[in-house]
Coordinates of C-alpha atoms and ligand atoms in Angstrom, one line a residue:
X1 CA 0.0 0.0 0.0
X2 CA 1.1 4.0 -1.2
X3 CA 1.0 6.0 2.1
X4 CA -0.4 9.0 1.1
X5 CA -1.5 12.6 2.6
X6 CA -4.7 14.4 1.8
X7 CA -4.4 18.3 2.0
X8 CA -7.5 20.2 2.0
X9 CA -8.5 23.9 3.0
X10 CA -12.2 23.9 3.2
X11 CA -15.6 21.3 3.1
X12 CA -13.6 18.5 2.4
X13 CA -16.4 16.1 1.0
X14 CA -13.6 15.0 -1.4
X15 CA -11.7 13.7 1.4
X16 CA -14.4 12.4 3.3
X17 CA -15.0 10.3 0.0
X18 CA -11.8 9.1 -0.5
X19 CA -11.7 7.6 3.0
X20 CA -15.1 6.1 2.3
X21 CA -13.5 4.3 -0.6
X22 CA -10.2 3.2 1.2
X23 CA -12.6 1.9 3.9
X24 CA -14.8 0.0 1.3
X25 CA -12.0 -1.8 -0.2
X26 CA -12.2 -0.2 -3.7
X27 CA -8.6 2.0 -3.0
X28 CA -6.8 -1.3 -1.9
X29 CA -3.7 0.5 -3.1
X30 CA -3.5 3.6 -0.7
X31 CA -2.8 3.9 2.9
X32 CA -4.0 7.1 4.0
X33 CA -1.5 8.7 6.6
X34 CA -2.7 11.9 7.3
X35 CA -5.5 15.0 7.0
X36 CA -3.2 18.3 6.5
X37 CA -5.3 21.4 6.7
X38 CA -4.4 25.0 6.7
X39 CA -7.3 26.8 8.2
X40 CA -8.7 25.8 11.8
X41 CA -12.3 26.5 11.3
X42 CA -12.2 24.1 8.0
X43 CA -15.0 21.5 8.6
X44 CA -12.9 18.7 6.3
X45 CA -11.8 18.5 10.1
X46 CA -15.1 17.7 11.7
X47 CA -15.2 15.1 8.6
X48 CA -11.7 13.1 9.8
X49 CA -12.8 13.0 13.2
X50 CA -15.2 9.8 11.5
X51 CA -12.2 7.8 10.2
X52 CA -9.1 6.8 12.5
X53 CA -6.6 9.1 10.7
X54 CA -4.0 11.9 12.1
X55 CA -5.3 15.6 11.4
X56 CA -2.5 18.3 11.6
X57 CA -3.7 21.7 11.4
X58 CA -1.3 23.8 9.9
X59 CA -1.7 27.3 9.8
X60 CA 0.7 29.5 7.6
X61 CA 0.0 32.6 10.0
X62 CA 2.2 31.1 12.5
X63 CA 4.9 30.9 10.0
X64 CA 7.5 33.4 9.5
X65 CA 7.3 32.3 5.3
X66 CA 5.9 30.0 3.3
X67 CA 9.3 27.8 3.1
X68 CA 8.9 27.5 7.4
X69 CA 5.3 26.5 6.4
X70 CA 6.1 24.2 3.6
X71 CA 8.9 22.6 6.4
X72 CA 6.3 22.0 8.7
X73 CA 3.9 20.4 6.7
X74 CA 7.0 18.4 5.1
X75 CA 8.3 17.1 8.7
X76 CA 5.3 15.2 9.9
X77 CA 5.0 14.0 6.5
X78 CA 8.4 12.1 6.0
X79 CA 7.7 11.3 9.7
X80 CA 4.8 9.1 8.1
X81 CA 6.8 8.0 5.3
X82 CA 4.1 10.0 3.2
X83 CA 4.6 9.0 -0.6
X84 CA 2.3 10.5 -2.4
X85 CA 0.3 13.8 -1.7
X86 CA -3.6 14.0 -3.0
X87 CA -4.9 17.6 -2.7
X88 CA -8.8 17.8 -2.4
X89 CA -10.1 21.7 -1.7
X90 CA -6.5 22.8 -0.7
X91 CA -6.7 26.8 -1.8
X92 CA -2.8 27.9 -1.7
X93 CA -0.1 27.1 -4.7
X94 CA 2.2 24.9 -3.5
X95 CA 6.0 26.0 -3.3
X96 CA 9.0 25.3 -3.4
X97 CA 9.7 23.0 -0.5
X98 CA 7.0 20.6 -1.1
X99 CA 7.3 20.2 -4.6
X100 CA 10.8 19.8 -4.5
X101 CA 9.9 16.9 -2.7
X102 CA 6.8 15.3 -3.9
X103 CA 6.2 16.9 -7.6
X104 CA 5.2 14.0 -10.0
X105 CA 3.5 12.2 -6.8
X106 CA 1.0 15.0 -6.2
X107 CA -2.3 14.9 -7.9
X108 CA -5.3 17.9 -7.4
X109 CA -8.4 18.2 -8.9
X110 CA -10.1 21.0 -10.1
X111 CA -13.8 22.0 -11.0
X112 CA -13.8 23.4 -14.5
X113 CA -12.5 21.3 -17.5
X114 CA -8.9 22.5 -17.8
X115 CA -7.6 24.4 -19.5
X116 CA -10.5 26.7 -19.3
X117 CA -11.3 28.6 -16.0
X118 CA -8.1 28.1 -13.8
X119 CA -8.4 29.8 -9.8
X120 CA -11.0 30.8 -8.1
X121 CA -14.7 30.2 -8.3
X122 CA -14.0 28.3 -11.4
X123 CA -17.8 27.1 -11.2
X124 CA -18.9 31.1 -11.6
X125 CA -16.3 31.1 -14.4
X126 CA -17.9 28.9 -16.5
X127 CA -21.7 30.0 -16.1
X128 CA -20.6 33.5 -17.0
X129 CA -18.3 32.9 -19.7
X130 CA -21.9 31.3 -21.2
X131 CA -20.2 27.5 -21.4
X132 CA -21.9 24.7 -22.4
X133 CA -20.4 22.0 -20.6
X134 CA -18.2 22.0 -17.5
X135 CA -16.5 19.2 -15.4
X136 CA -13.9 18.3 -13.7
X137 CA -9.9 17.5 -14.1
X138 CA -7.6 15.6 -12.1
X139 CA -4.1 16.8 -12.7
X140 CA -0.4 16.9 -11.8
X141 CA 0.7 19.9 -9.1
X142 CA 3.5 22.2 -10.5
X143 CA 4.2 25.5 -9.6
X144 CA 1.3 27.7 -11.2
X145 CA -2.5 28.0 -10.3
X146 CA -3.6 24.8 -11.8
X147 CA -1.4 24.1 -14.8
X148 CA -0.1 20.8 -14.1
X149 CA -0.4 18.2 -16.7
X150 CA -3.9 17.0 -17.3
X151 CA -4.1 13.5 -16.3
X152 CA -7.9 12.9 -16.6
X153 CA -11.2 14.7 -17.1
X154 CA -15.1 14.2 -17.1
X155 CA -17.7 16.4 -18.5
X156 CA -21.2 17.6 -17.4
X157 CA -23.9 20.0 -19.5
X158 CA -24.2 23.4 -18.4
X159 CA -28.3 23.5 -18.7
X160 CA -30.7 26.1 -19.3
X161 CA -31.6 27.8 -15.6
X162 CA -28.0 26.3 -13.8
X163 CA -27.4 27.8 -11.3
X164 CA -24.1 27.8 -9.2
X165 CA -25.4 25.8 -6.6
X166 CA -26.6 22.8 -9.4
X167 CA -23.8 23.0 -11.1
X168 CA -21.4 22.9 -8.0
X169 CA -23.7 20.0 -7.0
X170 CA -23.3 18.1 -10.7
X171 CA -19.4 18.4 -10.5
X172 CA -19.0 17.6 -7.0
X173 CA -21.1 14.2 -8.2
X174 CA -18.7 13.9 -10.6
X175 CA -15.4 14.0 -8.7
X176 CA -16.4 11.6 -6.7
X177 CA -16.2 9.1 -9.1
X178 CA -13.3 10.6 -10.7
X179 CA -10.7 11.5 -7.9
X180 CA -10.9 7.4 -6.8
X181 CA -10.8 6.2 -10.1
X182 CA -7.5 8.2 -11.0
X183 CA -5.6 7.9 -8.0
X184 CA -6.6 3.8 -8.3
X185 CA -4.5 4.0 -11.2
X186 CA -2.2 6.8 -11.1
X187 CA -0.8 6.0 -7.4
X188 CA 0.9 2.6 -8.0
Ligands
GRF1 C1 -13.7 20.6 -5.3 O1 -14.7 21.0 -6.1 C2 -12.3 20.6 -6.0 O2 -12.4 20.4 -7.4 C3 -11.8 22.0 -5.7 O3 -12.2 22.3 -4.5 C4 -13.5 21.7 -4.2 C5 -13.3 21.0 -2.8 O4 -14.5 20.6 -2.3 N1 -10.3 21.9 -5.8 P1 -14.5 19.7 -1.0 O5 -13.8 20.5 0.1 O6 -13.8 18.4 -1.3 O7 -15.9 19.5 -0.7

């Protein structure tokens, strides 16, 4: 088994579902190590407290830069023997120090169908840009906002009367079936 470390910043139903899928047998090949999250109030926390797994909350406020952040996080996991990282809902670009250590075993995914509508509220992006499809893409971390290489990607219809909230709920459906699958056959 891959011991691997899930980051995430926010909701963290993309967590919670990869845990459901290591507990149900289907990701036989991971061992998840740890829950690193950067914000205190994030409710992927709440969400660990279900599963038997170490959460560190790391926040980069207490850090005097982002390389003493990145150090942190880095410690605890080569302390786990952490070989992959899976990023689900983790909001900061990723530096130096991590992916000097980890890039090409770090997977994120992403809610818009990449190349289109990298960063923030890439949901909103799409509706306003008048799209008629959206989706989701798993891909490699480098060092920009969402332009590592694509790995895999599903689609969804944009239809008449979507609304953020329908269309969040649509992709979020869809990454649930697509984080597992990839990182079944991408972490090896
Ligand atoms: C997901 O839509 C993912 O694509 C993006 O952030 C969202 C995280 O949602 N990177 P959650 O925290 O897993 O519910």
């Amino acid at each position: 088994m891959i011991k691997v470390a899930i980051f995430a910043s926010g909701s963290g139903s993309n967590f919670e579902n990869i845990m459901a899928r290591v507990n149900d047998g289907t990701l036989s090949n991971i061992e998840v190590t740890s829950l690193v999250v950067d914000k205190k109030d994030a409710y992927a926390i709440e969400r660990a407290r279900k599963f038997d797994v170490p959460i560190h909350v790391v926040l980069p406020k207490s850090f005097e830069s982002k390389e003493a952040y990145e150090a942190e996080i880095l410690s605890y996991l080569k302390e786990e023997g952490v070989e992959w990282v899976v990023l689900a809902g983790y909001m900061r670009l990723i530096g130096t120090t991590l992916l000097d250590a980890y890039e090409g075993r770090m997977l994120n995914i992403h809610p818009s169908l990449l190349p289109k509508h990298k960063g923030k509220d890439a949901i909103g992006q799409a509706l306003e840009s008048g799209d008629t499809k959206s989706g989701s893409t798993v891909h490699y971390v480098d060092s920009g906002m969402d332009t590592g290489e694509i790995i895999e990607q599903m689609s969804c219809e944009i239809e008449d009367g979507e609304t953020k909230a329908s269309l969040e709920s649509k992709i979020k459906a869809i990454e649930y079936e697509l984080y597992p699958k990839v990182i079944k056959s991408i972490i090896q």
